[in-house]
Short mmCIF file of C-alpha atoms in Angstrom, two decimals:
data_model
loop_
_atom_site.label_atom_id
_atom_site.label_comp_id
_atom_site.label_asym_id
_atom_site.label_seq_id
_atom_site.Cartn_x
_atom_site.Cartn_y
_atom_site.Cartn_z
CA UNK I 1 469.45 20.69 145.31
CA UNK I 2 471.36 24.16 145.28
CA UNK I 3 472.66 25.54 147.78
CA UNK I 4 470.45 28.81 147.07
CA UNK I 5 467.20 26.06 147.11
CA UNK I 6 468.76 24.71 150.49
CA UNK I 7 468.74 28.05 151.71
CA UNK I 8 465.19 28.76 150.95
CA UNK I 9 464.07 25.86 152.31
CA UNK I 10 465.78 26.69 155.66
CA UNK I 11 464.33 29.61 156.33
CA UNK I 12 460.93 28.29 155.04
CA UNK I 13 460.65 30.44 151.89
CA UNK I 14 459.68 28.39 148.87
CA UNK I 15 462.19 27.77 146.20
CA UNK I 16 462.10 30.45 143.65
CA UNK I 17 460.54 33.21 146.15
CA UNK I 18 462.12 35.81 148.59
CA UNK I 19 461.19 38.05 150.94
CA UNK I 20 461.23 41.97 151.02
CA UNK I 21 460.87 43.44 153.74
CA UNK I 22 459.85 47.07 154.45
CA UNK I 23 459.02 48.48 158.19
CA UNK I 24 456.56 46.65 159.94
CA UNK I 25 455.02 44.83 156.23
CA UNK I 26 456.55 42.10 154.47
CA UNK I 27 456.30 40.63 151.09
CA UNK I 28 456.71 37.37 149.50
CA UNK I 29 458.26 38.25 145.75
CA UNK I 30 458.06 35.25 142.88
CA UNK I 31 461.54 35.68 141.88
CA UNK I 32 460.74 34.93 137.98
CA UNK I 33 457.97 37.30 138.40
CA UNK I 34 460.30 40.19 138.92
CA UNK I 35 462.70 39.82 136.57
CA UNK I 36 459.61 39.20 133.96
CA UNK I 37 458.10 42.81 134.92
CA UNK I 38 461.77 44.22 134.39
CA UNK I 39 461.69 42.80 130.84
CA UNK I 40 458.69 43.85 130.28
CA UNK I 41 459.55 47.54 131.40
CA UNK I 42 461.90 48.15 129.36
CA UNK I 43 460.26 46.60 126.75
CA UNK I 44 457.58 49.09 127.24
CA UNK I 45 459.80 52.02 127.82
CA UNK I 46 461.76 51.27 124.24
CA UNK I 47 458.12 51.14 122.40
CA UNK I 48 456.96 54.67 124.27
CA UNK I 49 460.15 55.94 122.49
CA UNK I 50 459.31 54.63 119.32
CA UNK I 51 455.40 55.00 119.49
CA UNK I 52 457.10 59.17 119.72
CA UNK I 53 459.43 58.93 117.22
CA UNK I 54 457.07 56.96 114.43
CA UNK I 55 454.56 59.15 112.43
CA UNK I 56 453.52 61.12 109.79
CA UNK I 57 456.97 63.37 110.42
CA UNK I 58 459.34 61.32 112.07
CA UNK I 59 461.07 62.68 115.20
CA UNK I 60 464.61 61.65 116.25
CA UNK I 61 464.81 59.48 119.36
CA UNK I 62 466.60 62.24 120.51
CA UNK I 63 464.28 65.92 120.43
CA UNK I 64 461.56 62.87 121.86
CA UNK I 65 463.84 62.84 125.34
CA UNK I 66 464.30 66.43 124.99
CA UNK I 67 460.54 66.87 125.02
CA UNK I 68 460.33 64.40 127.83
CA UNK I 69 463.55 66.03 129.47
CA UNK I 70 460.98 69.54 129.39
CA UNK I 71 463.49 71.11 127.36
CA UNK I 72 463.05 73.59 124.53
CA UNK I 73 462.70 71.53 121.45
CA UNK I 74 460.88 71.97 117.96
CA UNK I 75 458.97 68.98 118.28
CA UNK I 76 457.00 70.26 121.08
CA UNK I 77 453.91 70.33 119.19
CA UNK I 78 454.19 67.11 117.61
CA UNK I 79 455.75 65.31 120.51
CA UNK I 80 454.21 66.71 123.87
CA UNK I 81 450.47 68.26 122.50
CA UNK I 82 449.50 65.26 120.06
CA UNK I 83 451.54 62.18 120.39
CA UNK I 84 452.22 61.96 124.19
CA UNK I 85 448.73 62.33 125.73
CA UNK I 86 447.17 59.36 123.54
CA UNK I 87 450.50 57.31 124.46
CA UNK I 88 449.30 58.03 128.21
CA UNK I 89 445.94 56.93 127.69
CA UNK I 90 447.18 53.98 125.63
CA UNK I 91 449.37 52.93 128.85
CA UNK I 92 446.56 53.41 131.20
CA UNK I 93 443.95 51.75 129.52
CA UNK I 94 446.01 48.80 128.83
CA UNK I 95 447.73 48.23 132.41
CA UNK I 96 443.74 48.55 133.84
CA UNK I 97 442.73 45.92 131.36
CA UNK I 98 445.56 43.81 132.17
CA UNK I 99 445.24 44.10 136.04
CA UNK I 100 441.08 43.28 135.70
CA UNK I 101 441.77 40.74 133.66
CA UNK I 102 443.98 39.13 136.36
CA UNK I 103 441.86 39.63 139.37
CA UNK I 104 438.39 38.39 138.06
CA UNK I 105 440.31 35.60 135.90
CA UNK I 106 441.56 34.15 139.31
CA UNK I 107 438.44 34.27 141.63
CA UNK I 108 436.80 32.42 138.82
CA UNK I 109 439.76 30.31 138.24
CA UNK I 110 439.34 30.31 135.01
CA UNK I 111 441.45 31.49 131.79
CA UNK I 112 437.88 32.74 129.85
CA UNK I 113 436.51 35.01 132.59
CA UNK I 114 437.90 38.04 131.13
CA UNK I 115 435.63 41.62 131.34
CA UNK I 116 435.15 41.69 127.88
CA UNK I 117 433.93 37.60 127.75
CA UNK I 118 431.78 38.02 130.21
CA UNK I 119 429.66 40.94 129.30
CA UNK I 120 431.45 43.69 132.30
CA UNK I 121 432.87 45.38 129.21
CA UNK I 122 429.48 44.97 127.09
CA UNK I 123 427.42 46.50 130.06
CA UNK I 124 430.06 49.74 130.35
CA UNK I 125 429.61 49.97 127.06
CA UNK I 126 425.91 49.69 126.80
CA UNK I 127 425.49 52.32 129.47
CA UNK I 128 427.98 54.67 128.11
CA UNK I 129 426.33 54.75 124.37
CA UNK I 130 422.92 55.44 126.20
CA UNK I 131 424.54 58.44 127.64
CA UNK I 132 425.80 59.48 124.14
CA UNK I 133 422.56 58.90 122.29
CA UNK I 134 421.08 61.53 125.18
CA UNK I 135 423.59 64.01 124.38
CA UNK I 136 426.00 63.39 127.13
CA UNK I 137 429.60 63.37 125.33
CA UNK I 138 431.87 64.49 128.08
CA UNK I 139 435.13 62.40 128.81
CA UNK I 140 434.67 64.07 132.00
CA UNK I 141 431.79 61.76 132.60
CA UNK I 142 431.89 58.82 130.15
CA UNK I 143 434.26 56.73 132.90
CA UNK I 144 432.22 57.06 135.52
CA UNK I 145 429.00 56.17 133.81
CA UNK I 146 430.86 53.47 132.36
CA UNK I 147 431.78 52.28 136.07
CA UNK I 148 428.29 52.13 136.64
CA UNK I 149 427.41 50.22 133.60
CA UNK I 150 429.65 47.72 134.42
CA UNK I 151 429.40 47.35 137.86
CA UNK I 152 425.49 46.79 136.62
CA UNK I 153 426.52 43.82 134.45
CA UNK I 154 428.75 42.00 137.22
CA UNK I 155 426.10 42.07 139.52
CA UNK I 156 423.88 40.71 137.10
CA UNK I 157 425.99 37.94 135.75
CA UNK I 158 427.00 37.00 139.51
CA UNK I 159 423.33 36.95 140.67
CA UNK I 160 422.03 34.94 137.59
CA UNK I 161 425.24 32.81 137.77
CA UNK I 162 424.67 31.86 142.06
CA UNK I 163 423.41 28.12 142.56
CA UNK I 164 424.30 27.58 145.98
CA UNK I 165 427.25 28.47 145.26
CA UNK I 166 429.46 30.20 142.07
CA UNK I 167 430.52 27.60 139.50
CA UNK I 168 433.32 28.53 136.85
CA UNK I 169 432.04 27.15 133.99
CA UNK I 170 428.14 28.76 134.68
CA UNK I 171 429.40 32.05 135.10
CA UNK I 172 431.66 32.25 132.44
CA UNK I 173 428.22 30.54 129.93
CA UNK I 174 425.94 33.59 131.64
CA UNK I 175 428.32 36.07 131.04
CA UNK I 176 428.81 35.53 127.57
CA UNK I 177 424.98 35.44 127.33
CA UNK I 178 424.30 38.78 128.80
CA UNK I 179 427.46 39.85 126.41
CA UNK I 180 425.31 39.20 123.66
CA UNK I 181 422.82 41.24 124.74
CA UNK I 182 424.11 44.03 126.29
CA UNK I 183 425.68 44.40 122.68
CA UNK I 184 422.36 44.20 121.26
CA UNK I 185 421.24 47.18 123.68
CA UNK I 186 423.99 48.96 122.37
CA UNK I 187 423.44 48.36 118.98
CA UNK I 188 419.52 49.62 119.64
CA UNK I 189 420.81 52.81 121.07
CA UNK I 190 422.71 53.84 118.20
CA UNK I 191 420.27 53.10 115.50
CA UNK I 192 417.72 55.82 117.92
CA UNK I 193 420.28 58.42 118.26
CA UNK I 194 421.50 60.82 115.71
CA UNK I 195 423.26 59.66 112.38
CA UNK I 196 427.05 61.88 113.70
CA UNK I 197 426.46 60.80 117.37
CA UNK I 198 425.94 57.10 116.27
CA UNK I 199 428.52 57.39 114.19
CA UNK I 200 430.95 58.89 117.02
CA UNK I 201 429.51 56.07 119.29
CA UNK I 202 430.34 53.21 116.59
CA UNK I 203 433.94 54.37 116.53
CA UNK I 204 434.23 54.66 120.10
CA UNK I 205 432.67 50.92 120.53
CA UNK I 206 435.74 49.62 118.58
CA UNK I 207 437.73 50.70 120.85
CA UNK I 208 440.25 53.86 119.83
CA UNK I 209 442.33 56.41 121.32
CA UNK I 210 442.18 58.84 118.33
CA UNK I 211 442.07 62.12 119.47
CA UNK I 212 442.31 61.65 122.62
CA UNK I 213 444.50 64.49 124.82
CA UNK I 214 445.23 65.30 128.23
CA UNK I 215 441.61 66.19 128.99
CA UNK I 216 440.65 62.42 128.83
CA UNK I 217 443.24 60.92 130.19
CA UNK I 218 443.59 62.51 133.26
CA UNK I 219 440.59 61.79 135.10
CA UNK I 220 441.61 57.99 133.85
CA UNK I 221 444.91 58.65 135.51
CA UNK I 222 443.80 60.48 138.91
CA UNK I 223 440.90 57.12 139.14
CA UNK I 224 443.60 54.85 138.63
CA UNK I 225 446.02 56.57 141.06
CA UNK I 226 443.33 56.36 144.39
CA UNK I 227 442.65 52.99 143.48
CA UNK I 228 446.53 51.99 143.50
CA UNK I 229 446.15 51.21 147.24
CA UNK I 230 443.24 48.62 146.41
CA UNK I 231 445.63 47.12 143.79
CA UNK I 232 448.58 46.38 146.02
CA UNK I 233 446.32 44.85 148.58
CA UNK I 234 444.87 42.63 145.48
CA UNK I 235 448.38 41.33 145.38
CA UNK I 236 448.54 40.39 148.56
CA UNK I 237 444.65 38.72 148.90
CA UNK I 238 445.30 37.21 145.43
CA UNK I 239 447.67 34.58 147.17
CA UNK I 240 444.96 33.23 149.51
CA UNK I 241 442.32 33.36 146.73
CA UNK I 242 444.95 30.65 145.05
CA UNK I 243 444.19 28.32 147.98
CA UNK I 244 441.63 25.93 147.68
CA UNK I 245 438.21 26.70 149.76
CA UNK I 246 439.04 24.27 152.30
CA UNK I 247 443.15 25.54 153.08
CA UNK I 248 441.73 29.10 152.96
CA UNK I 249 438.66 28.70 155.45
CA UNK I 250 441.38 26.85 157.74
CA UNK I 251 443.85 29.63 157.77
CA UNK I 252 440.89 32.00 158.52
CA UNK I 253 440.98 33.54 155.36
CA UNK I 254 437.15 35.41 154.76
CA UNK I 255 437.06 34.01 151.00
CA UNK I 256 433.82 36.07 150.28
CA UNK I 257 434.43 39.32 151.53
CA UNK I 258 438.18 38.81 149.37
CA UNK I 259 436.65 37.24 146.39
CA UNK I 260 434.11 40.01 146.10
CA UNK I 261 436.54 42.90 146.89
CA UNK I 262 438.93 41.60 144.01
CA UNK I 263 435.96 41.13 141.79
CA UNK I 264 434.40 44.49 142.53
CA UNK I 265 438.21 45.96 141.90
CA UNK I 266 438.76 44.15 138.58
CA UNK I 267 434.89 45.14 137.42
CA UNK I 268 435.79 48.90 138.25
CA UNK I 269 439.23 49.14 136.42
CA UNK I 270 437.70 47.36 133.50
CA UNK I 271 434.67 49.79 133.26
CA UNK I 272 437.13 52.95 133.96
CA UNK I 273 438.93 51.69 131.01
CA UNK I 274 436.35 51.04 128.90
CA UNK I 275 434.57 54.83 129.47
CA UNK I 276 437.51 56.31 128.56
CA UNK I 277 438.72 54.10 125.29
CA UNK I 278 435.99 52.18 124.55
CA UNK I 279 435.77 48.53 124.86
CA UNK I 280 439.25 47.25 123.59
CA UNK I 281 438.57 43.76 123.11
CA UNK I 282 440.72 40.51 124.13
CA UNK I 283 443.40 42.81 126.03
CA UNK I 284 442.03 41.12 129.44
CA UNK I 285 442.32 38.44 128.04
CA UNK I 286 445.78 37.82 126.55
CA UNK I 287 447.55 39.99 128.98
CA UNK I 288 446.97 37.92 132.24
CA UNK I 289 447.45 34.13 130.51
CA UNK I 290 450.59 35.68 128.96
CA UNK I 291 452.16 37.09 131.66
CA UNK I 292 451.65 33.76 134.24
CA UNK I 293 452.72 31.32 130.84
CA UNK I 294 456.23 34.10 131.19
CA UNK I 295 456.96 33.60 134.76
CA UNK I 296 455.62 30.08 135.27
CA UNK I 297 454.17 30.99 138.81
CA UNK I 298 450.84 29.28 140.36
CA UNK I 299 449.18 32.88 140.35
CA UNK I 300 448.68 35.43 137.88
CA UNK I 301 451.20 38.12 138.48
CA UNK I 302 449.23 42.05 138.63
CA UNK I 303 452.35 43.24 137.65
CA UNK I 304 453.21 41.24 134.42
CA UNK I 305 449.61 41.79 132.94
CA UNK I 306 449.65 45.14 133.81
CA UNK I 307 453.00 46.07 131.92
CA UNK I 308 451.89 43.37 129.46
CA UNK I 309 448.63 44.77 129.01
CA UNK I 310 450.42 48.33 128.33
CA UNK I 311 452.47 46.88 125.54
CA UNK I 312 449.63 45.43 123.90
CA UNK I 313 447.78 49.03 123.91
CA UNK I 314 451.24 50.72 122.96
CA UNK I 315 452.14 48.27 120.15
CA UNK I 316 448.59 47.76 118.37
CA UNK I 317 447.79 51.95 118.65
CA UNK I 318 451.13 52.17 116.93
CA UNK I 319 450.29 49.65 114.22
CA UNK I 320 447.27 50.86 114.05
CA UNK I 321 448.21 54.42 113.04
CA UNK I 322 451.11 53.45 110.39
CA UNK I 323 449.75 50.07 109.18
CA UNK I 324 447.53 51.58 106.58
CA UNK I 325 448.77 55.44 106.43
CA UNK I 326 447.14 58.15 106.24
CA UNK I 327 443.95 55.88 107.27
CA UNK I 328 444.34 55.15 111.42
CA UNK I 329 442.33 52.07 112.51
CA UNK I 330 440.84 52.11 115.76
CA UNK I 331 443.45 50.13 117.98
CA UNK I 332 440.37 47.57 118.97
CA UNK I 333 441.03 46.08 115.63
CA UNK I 334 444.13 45.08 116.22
CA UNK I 335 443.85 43.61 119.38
CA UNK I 336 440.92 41.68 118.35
CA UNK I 337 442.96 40.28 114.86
CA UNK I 338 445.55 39.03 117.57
CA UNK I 339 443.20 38.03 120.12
CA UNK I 340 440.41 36.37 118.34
CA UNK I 341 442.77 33.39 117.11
CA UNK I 342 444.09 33.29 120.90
CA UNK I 343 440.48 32.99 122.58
CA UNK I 344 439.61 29.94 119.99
CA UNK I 345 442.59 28.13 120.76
CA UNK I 346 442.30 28.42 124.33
CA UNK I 347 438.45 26.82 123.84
CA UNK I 348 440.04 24.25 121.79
CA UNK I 349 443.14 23.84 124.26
CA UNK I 350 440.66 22.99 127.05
CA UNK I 351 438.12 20.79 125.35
CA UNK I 352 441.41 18.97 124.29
CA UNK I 353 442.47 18.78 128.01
CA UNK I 354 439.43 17.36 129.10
CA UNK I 355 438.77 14.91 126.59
CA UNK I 356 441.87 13.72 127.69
CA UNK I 357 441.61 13.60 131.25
CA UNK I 358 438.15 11.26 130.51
CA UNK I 359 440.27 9.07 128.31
CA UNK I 360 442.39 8.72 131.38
CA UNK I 361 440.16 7.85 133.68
CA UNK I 362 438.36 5.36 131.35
#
């Protein structure tokens, strides 16, 4: 053993951990974890800058951190009016994807119980083309119907999924269900509404962040801000979740009240997301599974999917826009060409797993 290890185990920190302290609060920090959401920052700050510079008219990395700087520079227009605002939203809507992802994958303890798998997604979405087809079209408003939508769905799902109790496996088989249909709602709607608002509402179903400016991503950004509070004490609870039911009753942990209060958070940033992108599939998905397989922790670091969620966004927007120039593809297709192959081989991975556990034990 190291002497670092040694020293750890002295003062009754875990090996690879440490503890931050600030005031009265106090933090146990995965190590790995940290120097995985550093990575992944600057990761994510290098493909800002490039998701600025790349284009129809290409803008030197430098006039892009004049325009960031707030200094007078000719690619004002390009840079700050058109190009920044839709990076924004891409960063936004991927670090709330990653985070739900995270939270409702480890209540249910299970790497399939992602918003978009279980029909949270499919719900804000079927609620928010209703509104269209009526005539509401206001980014303004989209989110928060979408909120509702999916906050709809969870309850749903989690009230057709209870058996005494809240198996993995059962709620991840209802949610896909009521995916199905909820889709099938949505698909209804648009075939009642009018030919341009259907065809508005089937763009915005594949998920996209064409067009979008300031006006739609800051109500995104001012939700996501107040519930920043709710996120850092997700951190925190998430640890206790980890435990099993019968270490976390004995440390006189209220599993309910924490389960349902990282659920509810995870269903709300998933629904705020979807409102204002539109459902950007497999995001939730990857992000979360990614970032624990990167820093080889027991939980699901919020941080990691969060950054790693952002540089999904960032990366398939910008691939989006320049794969097939002048034609920009809505930057749900991208993220579903990725994440499609990943969801099958996780099914595959675990029916694998299992089999071979039974071989085991025969």
């Amino acid at each position: 053993m190291t002497a670092a290890g040694t020293a750890e185990r002295a003062s009754g920190v875990a090996p690879g951990y440490a503890v931050v302290r600030g005031g009265r609060a106090s933090f146990l920090v995965h190590r790995r974890a940290v120097a995985v959401a550093g990575g992944l920052a600057v990761l994510l700050a290098a493909l800002s800058v490039a998701y600025l510079c790349v284009g129809e008219e290409f803008v030197a990395p430098g006039e892009v951190l004049r325009v960031l700087a707030g200094r007078p520079s000719q690619a004002e227009l390009v840079v700050g009016t058109l190009r920044l605002p839709r990076l924004v939203m891409g960063l936004l809507v991927g670090a709330a994807f990653g985070v739900a992802g995270a939270l409702i994958q480890t209540v249910a303890r299970n790497p399939l119980a992602s918003p978009d798998i279980i029909g949270i997604s499919q719900g804000a979405g079927a609620v928010t083309v209703t509104a269209m087809t009526f005539g509401v079209t206001s980014f303004a408003v989209l989110p928060y119907l979408s909120v509702a939508g999916g906050i709809l769905a969870a309850l749903l799902v989690y009230a057709f999924a209870w058996r005494g109790g809240l198996h993995a496996a059962r709620f991840v088989l209802i949610g896909i269900g009521f995916a199905i249909a909820l889709r099938s709602v949505t698909t209804l709607m648009m075939t009642k509404g009018d030919y341009l608002v259907a065809q508005q509402a089937q763009i915005w179903m594949t998920g996209s962040l064409n067009g979008r400016g300031w006006d739609e991503a800051a109500p995104l950004g001012w939700a996501l801000l107040v519930l920043l509070p709710c996120v850092l004490w997700a951190a925190r609870a998430q640890r206790t979740v980890s435990l099993d039911d019968d270490t976390a009753t004995a440390l006189g942990v209220p599993l309910g009240r924490v389960r349902l209060g990282l659920v509810l958070l995870g269903v709300v940033l998933a629904s705020l997301a979807t409102g204002a992108a539109g459902p950007v599939d497999f995001v939730a998905l990857l992000a979360p599974q990614t970032a624990r397989r990167l820093t080889r922790g027991a939980q699901i670091p919020l941080a990691g999917s969060a950054l790693l969620g952002a540089v999904v966004v960032v990366a398939a927007d910008l691939l989006a826009r320049r794969l097939f120039s002048p034609v920009e593809l809505p930057v749900g297709v991208l993220t579903a060409a990725v994440g499609a192959p990943y969801l099958i081989w996780l099914i595959v991975r675990s029916r694998t797993g299992r089999a071979g556990r039974s071989g085991g034990k025969a």
